[in-house]
Coordinates of C-alpha atoms in Angstrom, one line a residue:
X27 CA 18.3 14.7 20.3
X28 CA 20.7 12.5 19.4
X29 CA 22.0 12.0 15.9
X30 CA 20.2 15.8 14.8
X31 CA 21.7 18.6 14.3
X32 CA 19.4 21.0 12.7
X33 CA 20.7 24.3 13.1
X34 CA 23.6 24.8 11.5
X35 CA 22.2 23.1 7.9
X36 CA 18.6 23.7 7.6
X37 CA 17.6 25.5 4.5
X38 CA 14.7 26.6 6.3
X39 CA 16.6 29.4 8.3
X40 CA 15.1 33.0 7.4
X41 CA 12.5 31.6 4.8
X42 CA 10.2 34.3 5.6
X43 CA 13.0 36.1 3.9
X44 CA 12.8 34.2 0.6
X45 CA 16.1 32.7 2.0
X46 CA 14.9 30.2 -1.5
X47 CA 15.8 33.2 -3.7
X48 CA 19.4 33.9 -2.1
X49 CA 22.3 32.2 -3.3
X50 CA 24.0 30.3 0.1
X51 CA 25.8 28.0 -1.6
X52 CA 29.1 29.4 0.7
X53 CA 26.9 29.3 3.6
X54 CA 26.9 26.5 6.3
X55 CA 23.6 27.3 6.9
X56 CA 22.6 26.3 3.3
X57 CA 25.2 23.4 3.2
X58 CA 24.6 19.5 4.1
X59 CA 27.6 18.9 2.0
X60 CA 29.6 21.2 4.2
X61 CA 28.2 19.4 7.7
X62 CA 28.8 15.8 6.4
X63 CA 32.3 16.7 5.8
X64 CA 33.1 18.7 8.9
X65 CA 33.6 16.5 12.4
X66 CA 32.5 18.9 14.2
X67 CA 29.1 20.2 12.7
X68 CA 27.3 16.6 12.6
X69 CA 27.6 13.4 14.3
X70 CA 28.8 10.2 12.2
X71 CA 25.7 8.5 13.7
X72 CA 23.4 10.9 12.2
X73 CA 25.3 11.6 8.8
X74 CA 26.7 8.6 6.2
X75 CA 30.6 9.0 6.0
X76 CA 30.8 10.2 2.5
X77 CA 33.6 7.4 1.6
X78 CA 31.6 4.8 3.6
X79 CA 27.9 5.5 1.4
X80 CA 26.4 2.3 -0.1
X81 CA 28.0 1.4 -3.0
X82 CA 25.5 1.1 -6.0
X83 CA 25.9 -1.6 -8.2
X84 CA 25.3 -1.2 -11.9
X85 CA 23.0 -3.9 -13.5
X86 CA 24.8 -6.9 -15.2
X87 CA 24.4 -6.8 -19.1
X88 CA 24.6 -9.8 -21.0
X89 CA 26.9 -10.0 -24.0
X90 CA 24.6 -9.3 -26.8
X91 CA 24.8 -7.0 -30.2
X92 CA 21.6 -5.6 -28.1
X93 CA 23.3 -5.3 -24.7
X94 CA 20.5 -6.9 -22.4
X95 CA 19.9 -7.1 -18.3
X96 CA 19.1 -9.9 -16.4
X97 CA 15.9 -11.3 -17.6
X98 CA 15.3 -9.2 -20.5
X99 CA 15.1 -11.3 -24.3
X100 CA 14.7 -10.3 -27.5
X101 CA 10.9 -10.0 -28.8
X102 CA 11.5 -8.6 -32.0
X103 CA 13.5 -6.6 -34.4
X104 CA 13.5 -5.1 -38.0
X105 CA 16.3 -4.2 -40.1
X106 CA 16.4 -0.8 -42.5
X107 CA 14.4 1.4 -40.3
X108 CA 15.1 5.1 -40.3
X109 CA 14.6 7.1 -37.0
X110 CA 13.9 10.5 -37.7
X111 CA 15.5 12.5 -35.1
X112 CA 13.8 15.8 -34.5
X113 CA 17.6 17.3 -34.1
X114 CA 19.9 15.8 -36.2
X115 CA 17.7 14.4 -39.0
X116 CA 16.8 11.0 -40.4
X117 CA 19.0 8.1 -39.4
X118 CA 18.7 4.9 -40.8
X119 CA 19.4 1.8 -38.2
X120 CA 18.2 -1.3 -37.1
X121 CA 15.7 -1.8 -34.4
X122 CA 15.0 -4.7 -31.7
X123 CA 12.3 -4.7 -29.2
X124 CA 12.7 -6.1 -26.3
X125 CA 10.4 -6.9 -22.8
X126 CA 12.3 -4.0 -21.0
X127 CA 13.3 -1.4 -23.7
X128 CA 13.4 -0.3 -27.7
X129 CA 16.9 -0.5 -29.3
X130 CA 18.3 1.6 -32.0
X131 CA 21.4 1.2 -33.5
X132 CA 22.6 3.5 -36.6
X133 CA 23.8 1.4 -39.8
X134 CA 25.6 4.6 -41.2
X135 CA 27.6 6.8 -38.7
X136 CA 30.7 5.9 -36.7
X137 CA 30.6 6.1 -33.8
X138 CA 27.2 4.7 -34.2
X139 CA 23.7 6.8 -33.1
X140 CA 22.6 4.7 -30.2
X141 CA 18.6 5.4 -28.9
X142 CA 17.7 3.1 -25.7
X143 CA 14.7 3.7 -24.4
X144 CA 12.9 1.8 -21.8
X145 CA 9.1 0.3 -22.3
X146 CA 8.1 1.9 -19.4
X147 CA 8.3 5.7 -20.3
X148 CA 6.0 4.9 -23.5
X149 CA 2.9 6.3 -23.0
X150 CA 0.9 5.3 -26.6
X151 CA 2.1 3.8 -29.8
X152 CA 0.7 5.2 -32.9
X153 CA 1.0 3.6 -36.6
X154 CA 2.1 6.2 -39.3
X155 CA 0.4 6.4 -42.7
X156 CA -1.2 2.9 -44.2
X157 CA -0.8 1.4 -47.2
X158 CA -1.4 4.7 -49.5
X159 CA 1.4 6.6 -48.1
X160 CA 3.9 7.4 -50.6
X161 CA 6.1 10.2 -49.1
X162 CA 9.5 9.2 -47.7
X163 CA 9.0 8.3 -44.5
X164 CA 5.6 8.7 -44.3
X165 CA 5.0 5.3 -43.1
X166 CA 5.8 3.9 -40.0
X167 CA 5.5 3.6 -36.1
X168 CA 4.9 6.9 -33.8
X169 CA 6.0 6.5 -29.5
X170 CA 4.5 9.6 -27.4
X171 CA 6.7 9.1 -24.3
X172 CA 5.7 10.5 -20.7
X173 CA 9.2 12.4 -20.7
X174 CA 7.9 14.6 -23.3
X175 CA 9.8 13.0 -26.8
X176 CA 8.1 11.4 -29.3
X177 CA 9.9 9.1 -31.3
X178 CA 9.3 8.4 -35.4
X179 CA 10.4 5.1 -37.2
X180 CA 9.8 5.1 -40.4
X181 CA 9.7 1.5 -42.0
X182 CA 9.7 0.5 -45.6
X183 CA 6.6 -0.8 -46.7
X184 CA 7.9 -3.6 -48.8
X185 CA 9.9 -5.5 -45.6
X186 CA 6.7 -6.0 -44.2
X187 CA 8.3 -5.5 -40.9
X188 CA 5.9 -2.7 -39.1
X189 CA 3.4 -5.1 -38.3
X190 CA 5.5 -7.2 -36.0
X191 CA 7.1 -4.5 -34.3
X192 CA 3.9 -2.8 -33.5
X193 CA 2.7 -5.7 -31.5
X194 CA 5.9 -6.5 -29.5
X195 CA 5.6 -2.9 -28.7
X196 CA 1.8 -3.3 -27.3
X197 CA 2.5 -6.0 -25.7
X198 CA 5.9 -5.0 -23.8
X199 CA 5.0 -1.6 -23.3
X200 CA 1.7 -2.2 -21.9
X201 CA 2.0 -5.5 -20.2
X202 CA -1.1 -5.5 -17.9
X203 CA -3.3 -4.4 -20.7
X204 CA -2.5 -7.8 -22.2
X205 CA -2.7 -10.0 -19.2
X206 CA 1.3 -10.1 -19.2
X207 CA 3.3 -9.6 -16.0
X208 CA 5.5 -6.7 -15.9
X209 CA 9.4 -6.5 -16.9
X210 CA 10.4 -5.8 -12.7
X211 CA 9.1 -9.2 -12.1
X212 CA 11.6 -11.0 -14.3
X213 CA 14.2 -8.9 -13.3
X214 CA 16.7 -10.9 -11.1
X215 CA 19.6 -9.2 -10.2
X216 CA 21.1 -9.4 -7.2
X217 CA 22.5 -6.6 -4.8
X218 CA 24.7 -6.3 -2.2
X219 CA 22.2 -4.2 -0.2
X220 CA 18.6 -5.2 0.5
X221 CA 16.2 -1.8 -0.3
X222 CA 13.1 -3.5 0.9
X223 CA 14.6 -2.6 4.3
X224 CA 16.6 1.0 3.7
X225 CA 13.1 2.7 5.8
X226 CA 12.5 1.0 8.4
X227 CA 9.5 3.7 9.8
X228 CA 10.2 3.2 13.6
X229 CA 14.3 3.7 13.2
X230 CA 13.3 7.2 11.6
X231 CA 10.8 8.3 13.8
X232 CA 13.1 7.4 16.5
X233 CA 16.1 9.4 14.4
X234 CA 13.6 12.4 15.0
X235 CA 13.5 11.9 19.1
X236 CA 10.7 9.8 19.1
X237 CA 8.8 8.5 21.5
X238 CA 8.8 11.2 23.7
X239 CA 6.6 12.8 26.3
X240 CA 4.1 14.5 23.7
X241 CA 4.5 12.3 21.4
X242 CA 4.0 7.9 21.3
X243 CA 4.5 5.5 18.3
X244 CA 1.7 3.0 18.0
X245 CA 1.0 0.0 15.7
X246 CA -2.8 0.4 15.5
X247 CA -3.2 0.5 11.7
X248 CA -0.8 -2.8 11.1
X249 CA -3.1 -4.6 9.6
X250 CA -4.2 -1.5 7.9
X251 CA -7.7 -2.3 8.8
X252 CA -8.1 1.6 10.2
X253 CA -6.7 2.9 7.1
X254 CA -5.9 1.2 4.3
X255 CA -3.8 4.3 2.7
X256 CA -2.2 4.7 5.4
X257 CA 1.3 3.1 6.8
X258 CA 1.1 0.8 9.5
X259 CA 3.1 2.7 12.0
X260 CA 2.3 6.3 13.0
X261 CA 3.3 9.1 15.6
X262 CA 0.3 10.5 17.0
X263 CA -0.1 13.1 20.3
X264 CA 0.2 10.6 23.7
X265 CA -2.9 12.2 25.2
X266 CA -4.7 10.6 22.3
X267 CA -6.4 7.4 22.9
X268 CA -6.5 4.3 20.6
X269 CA -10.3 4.6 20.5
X270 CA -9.9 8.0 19.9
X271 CA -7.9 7.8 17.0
X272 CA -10.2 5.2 15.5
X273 CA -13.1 8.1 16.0
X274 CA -11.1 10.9 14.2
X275 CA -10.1 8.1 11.1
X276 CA -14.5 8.0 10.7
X277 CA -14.5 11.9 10.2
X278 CA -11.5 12.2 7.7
X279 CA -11.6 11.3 4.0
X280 CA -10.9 8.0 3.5
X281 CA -9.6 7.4 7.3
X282 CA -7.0 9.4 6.6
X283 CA -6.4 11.1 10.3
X284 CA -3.4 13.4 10.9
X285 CA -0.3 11.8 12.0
X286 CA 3.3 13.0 12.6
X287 CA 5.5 13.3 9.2
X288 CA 8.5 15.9 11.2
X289 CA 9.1 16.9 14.6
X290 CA 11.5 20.2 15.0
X291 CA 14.7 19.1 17.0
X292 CA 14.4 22.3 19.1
X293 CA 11.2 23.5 19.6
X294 CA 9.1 20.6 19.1
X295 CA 7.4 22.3 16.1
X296 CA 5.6 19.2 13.8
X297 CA 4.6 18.8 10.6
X298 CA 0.9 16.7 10.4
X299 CA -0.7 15.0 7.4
X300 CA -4.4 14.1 6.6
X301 CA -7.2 14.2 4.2
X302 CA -9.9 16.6 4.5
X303 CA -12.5 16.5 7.2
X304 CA -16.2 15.5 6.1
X305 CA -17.6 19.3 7.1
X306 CA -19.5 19.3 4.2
X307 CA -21.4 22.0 2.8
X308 CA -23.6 21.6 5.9
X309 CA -20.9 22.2 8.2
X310 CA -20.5 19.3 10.2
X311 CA -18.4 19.2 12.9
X312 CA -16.7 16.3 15.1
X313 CA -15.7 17.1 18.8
X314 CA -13.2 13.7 18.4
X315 CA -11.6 15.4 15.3
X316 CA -11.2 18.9 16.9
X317 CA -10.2 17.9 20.1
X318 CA -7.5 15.6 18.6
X319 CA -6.3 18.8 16.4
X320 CA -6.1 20.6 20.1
X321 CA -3.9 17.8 21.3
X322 CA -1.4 18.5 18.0
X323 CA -1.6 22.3 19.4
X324 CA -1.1 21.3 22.7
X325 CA 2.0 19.0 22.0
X326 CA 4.2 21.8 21.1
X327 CA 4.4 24.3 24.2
X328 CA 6.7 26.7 22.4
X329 CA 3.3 28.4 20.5
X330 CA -0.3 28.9 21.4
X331 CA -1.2 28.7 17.9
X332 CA -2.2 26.2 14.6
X333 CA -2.0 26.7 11.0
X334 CA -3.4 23.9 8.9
X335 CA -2.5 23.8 6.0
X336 CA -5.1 23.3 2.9
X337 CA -2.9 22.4 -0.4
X338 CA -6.1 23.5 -2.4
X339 CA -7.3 26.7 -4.1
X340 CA -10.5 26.1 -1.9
X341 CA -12.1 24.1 0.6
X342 CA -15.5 23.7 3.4
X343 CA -13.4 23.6 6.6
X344 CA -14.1 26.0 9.1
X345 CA -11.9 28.0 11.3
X346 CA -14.9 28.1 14.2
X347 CA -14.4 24.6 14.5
X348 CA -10.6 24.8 15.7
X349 CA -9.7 26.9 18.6
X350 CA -6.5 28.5 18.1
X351 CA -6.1 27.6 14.1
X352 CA -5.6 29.5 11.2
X353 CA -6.2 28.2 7.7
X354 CA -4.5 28.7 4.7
X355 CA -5.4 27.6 1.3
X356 CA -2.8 27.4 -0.6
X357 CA -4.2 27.7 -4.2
X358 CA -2.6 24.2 -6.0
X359 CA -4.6 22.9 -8.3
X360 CA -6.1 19.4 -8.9
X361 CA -4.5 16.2 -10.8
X362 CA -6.7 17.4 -14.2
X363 CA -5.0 20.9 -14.1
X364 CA -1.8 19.6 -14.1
X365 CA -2.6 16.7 -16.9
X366 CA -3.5 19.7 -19.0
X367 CA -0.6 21.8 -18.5
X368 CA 2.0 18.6 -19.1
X369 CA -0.2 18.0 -22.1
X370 CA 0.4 21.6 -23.4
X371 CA 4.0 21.4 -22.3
X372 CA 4.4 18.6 -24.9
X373 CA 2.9 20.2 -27.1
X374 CA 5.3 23.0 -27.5
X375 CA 8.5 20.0 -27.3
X376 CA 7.2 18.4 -30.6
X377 CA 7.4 20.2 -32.5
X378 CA 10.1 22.7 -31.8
X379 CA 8.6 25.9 -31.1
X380 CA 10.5 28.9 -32.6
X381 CA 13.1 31.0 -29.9
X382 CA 10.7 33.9 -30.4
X383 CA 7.9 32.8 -28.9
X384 CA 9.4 30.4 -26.2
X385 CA 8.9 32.1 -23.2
X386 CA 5.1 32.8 -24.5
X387 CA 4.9 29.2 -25.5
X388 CA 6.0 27.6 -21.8
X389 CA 3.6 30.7 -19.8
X390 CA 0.8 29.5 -21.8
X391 CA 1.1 26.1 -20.4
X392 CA 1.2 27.1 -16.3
X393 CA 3.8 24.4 -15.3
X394 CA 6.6 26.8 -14.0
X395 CA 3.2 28.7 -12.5
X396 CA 2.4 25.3 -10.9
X397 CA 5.8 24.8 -9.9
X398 CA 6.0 27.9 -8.3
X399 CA 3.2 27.4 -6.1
X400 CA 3.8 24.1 -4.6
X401 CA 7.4 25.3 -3.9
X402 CA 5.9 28.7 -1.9
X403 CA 3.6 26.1 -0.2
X404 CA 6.4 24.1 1.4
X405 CA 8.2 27.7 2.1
X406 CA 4.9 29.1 4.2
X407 CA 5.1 25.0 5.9
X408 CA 8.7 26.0 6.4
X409 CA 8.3 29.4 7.6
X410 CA 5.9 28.6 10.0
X411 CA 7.8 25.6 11.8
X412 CA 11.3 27.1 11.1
X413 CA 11.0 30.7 12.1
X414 CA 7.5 31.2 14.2
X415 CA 7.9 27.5 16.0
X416 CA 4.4 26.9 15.2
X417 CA 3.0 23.1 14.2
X418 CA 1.0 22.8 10.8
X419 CA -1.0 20.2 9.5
X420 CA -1.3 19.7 6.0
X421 CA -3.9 18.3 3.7
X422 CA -5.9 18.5 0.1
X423 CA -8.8 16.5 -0.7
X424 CA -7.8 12.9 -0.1
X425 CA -4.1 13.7 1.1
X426 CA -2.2 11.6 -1.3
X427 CA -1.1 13.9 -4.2
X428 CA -0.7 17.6 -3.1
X429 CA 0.1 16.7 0.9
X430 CA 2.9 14.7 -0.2
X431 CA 4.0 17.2 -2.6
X432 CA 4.2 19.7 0.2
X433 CA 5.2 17.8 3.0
X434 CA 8.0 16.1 1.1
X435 CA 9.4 19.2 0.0
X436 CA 9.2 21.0 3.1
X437 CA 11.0 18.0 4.8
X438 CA 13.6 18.3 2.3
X439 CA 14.4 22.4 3.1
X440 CA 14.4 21.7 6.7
X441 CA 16.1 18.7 7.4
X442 CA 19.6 18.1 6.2
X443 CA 19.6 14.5 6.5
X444 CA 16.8 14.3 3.7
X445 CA 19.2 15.6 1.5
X446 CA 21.8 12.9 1.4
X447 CA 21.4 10.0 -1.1
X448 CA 20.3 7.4 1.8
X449 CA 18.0 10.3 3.1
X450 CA 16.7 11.4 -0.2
X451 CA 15.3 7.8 -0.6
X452 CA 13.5 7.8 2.9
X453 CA 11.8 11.1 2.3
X454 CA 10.3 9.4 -1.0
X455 CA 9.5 6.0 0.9
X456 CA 7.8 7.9 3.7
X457 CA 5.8 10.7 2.3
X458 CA 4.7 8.8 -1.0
X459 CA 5.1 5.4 -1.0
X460 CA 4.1 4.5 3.0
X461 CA 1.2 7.6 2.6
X462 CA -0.3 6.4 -0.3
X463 CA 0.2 8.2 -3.3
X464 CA -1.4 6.2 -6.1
X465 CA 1.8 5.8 -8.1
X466 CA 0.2 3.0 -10.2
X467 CA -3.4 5.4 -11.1
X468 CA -0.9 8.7 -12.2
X469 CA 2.1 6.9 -13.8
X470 CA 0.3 4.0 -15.9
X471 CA 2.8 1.5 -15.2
X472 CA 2.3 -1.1 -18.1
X473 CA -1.3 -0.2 -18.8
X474 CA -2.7 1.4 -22.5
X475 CA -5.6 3.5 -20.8
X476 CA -3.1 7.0 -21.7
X477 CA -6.4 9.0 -21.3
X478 CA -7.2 7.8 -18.1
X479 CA -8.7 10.7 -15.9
X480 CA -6.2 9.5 -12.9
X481 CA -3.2 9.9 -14.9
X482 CA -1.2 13.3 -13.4
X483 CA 2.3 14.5 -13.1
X484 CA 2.2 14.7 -9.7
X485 CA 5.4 12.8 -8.8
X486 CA 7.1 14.4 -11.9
X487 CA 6.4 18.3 -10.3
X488 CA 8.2 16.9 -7.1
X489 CA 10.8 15.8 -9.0
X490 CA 11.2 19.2 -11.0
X491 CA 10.3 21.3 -7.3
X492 CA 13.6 19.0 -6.0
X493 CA 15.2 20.2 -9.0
X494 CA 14.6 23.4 -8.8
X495 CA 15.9 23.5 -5.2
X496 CA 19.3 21.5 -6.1
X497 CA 20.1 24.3 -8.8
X498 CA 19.9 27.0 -6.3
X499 CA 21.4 25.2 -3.5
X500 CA 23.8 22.4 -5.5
X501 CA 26.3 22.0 -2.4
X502 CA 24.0 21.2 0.2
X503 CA 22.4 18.1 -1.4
X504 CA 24.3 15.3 -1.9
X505 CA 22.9 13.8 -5.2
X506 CA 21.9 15.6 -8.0
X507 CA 19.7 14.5 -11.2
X508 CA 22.0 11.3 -12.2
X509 CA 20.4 9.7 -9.1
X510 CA 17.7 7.9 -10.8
X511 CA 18.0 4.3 -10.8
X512 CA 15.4 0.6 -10.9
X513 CA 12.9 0.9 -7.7
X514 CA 10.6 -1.8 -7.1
X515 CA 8.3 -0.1 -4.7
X516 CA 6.7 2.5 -7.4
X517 CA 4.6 -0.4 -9.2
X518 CA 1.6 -0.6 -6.9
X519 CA -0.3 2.6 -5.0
X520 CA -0.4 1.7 -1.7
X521 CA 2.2 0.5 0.9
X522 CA -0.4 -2.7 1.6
X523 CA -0.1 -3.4 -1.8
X524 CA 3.2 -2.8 -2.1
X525 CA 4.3 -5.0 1.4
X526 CA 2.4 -7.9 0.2
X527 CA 4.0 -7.9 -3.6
X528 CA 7.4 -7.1 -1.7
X529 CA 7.8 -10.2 0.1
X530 CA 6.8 -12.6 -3.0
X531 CA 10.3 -14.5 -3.7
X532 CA 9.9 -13.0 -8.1
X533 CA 9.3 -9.3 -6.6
X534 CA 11.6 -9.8 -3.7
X535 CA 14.8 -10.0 -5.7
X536 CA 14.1 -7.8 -8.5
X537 CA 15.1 -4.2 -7.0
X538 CA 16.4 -4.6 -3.7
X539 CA 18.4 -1.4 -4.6

């Protein structure tokens, strides 16, 4: 197909041989790096020129003793305030709050202690000590961040100046709990490359060989009246009719019917994401639903077999209801499990836990055991496409948290062009943004509600899986952990949402990189 080469660079090779665990880095197999550079392991069409990638502007700052972006102003400051650092002690400063960020400056060390932190990472603000408090710096403000710091200003009670700060720090930090609009919409900088249009979802599907003769691209859900979670252009099995499709959205959560994310260069092997169907604990079956799933089997001639795919510990599906499928739970737990083990991880971050009982201290809170799992979850995906040529569909419960997890990870080990900086930023565009993931519900953009029961690190244990993946395989990804930059497209949760805030002229130019 042109513009894929998949063999020589897929990280999927030998999975079943926890080809995760082995160090490649030397190997070609293991190395996008080593195919974008070589002319004769890649196409140009298919892979960036290195020396020809987008060049990334930095934001503008305006001259300032608080260095400011475009469209952020000074809300408030106070003068004398001591930040006391959990590492290198008490530093006194000054402090300006802003609508994007909180500034510290040190008074007393050259070079000067700088602390910059945006709004948006703030999780809660907490007031320390009252009017009683007599210790040294006993009395002041408390941030709980949601990159596990928390960060302690103490303020002297005679300036008078905790008050204020408190309440530009409400307000700014949690702008829609205060009927305020949020920071991206004043942010106006221009860029010489428009990212509202980087993933265009027809130019990628046709990047993976599509249409073709199993396989059709249709605009059914454009005005997203068949699913509103959904994007508005899918890959679905030719065989399967428009009416059809609309019958097998009515038997899956939330409309949520399986459609193409991957299609294997060679063998024709695909990857398919949904929600769970509505078996219930009574069973019930759809002969719409299973005889679309047959068409999915059917679509790929190279095996007479299915494996779907069931991100959750357990679940009421049925094998009896799908010919030829096998199902596999994979044992990930739910959005509240993993609030509770981030919330435990904090709590051994601040304050310090002792070297001796570390390692007992991070077990205790399941993340790396949660980490683990999604990441042998996109192996098995892997495994089964790669090595045994046989399609999978994926789901959990509604297919927006877990699915994506799995499916954007697997993505990432098997194709090498999701591992280049323009590629990197499709995969995320396509399996969260376009599917759905309710970035707005787990992250809290600019809301106050931190104890809301939809809050999760989902998106954070992709991050760490990717992570996890770059540190065993560094050469064959062409970013590493500096690539984190202003996007617009995480402040809403759905990709109608997001399309329709997109093309406003105050969102439009805010991140268009």
């Amino acid at each position: 197909m042109e513009g894929r080469n998949h063999s020589s660079d897929s990280l999927a090779s030998n999975s079943s041989n926890s080809k995760l665990g082995r160090d490649s880095a030397s190997s070609s197999r293991g190395s996008a790096v080593k195919s974008l550079s070589s002319s004769t392991s890649a196409s140009n069409e298919y892979f960036p020129d290195f020396d020809s990638k987008v060049t990334i502007k930095e934001p503008s700052i305006v001259d300032s003793p608080t260095p400011l972006l475009t469209g952020e102003k000074i809300q408030g400051a106070a003068r004398d305030v001591t930040y006391l650092c959990p590492f290198i002690g008490p530093v006194r400063g000054a402090l300006t709050v802003t609508n994007y960020k909180i500034y510290f400056r040190s008074s007393d060390r050259e070079p000067p202690f700088i602390l910059d932190v945006p709004l948006g990472v703030v999780s809660r603000i907490e007031k320390m000590g009252g009017a009683s408090s007599r210790g040294e710096n006993s009395y002041g403000i408390e941030l709980i961040c949601k990159d596990l710091r928390n960060l302690r200003f103490a303020h002297k009670q005679e300036n008078h100046s905790r008050r204020n700060v408190f309440e530009k720090l409400q307000q700014h930090a949690f702008p829609l709990s205060h009927r305020m609009g949020l920071f991206a919409f004043e942010f106006k900088e221009e860029y010489p490359e428009n990212g509202w249009t980087m993933y265009e979802p027809v130019a990628e599907l046709k990047r993976q060989g599509l249409p073709n003769e199993s396989w059709r691209i249709t605009k059914l859900n454009e005005n997203y009246d068949i699913c509103d979670s959904y994007p508005a252009v899918w890959a679905v099995p030719a065989a399967a009719t428009d009416e059809e499709l609309r019958y097998v959205a009515s038997f899956r959560s939330r409309g949520r019917l399986p459609v193409l994310s991957w299609i294997h260069p060679e063998s024709q092997a695909t990857i398919t994401r949904c929600s769970q169907p509505l078996v219930g604990v009574s069973g019930k079956r759809s002969r719409d639903d299973e005889r679309y799933v047959q068409l999915i089997l059917d679509a790929n001639a190279q095996s007479h077999k299915l494996f779907i795919m069931d991100a959750r510990p357990s679940g009421y599906e049925s094998e009896d209801a799908y010919q030829n499928a096998e199902l596999v739970f994979m044992d990930i737990h739910n959005i509240h499990v993993m609030r509770e083990s981030l919330r435990k991880i904090k709590e051994i971050c601040f304050p310090t836990v002792d070297d001796v009982h570390w390692l007992s201290a991070i077990e205790s809170t399941h993340w790396l055991e949660h980490i683990k799992c999604i990441l042998s979850g996109a192996v098995r995906i892997v495994d089964k496409v790669e090595n045994h040529r046989t399609s999978v569909i994926v789901h959990c419960s509604d297919g927006w948290d877990r699915t994506a997890q799995l499916t954007a990870i697997a993505l990432l080990l098997l194709d090498p062009y999701y591992r280049t900086l323009r590629g990197f930023q499709v995969i995320i565009e396509k399996e969260w943004l376009s599917f759905g993931h309710k970035f707005a519900q787990r992250i809290g953009h600019g809301d106050d509600r931190h104890s809301d029961a939809d809050r999760s690190p989902v998106f954070l244990q992709f991050i760490d899986c990717v992570w996890q993946v770059t540190r065993q395989f560094p050469s064959a990804f062409e970013f590493n952990e500096l690539e984190c930059t202003g996007f617009g497209e995480f402040e809403g949760d759905e990709k109608r949402i997001n399309t329709n805030q997109g093309r406003s002229e105050s969102f439009d130019n805010k991140f268009k990189f």
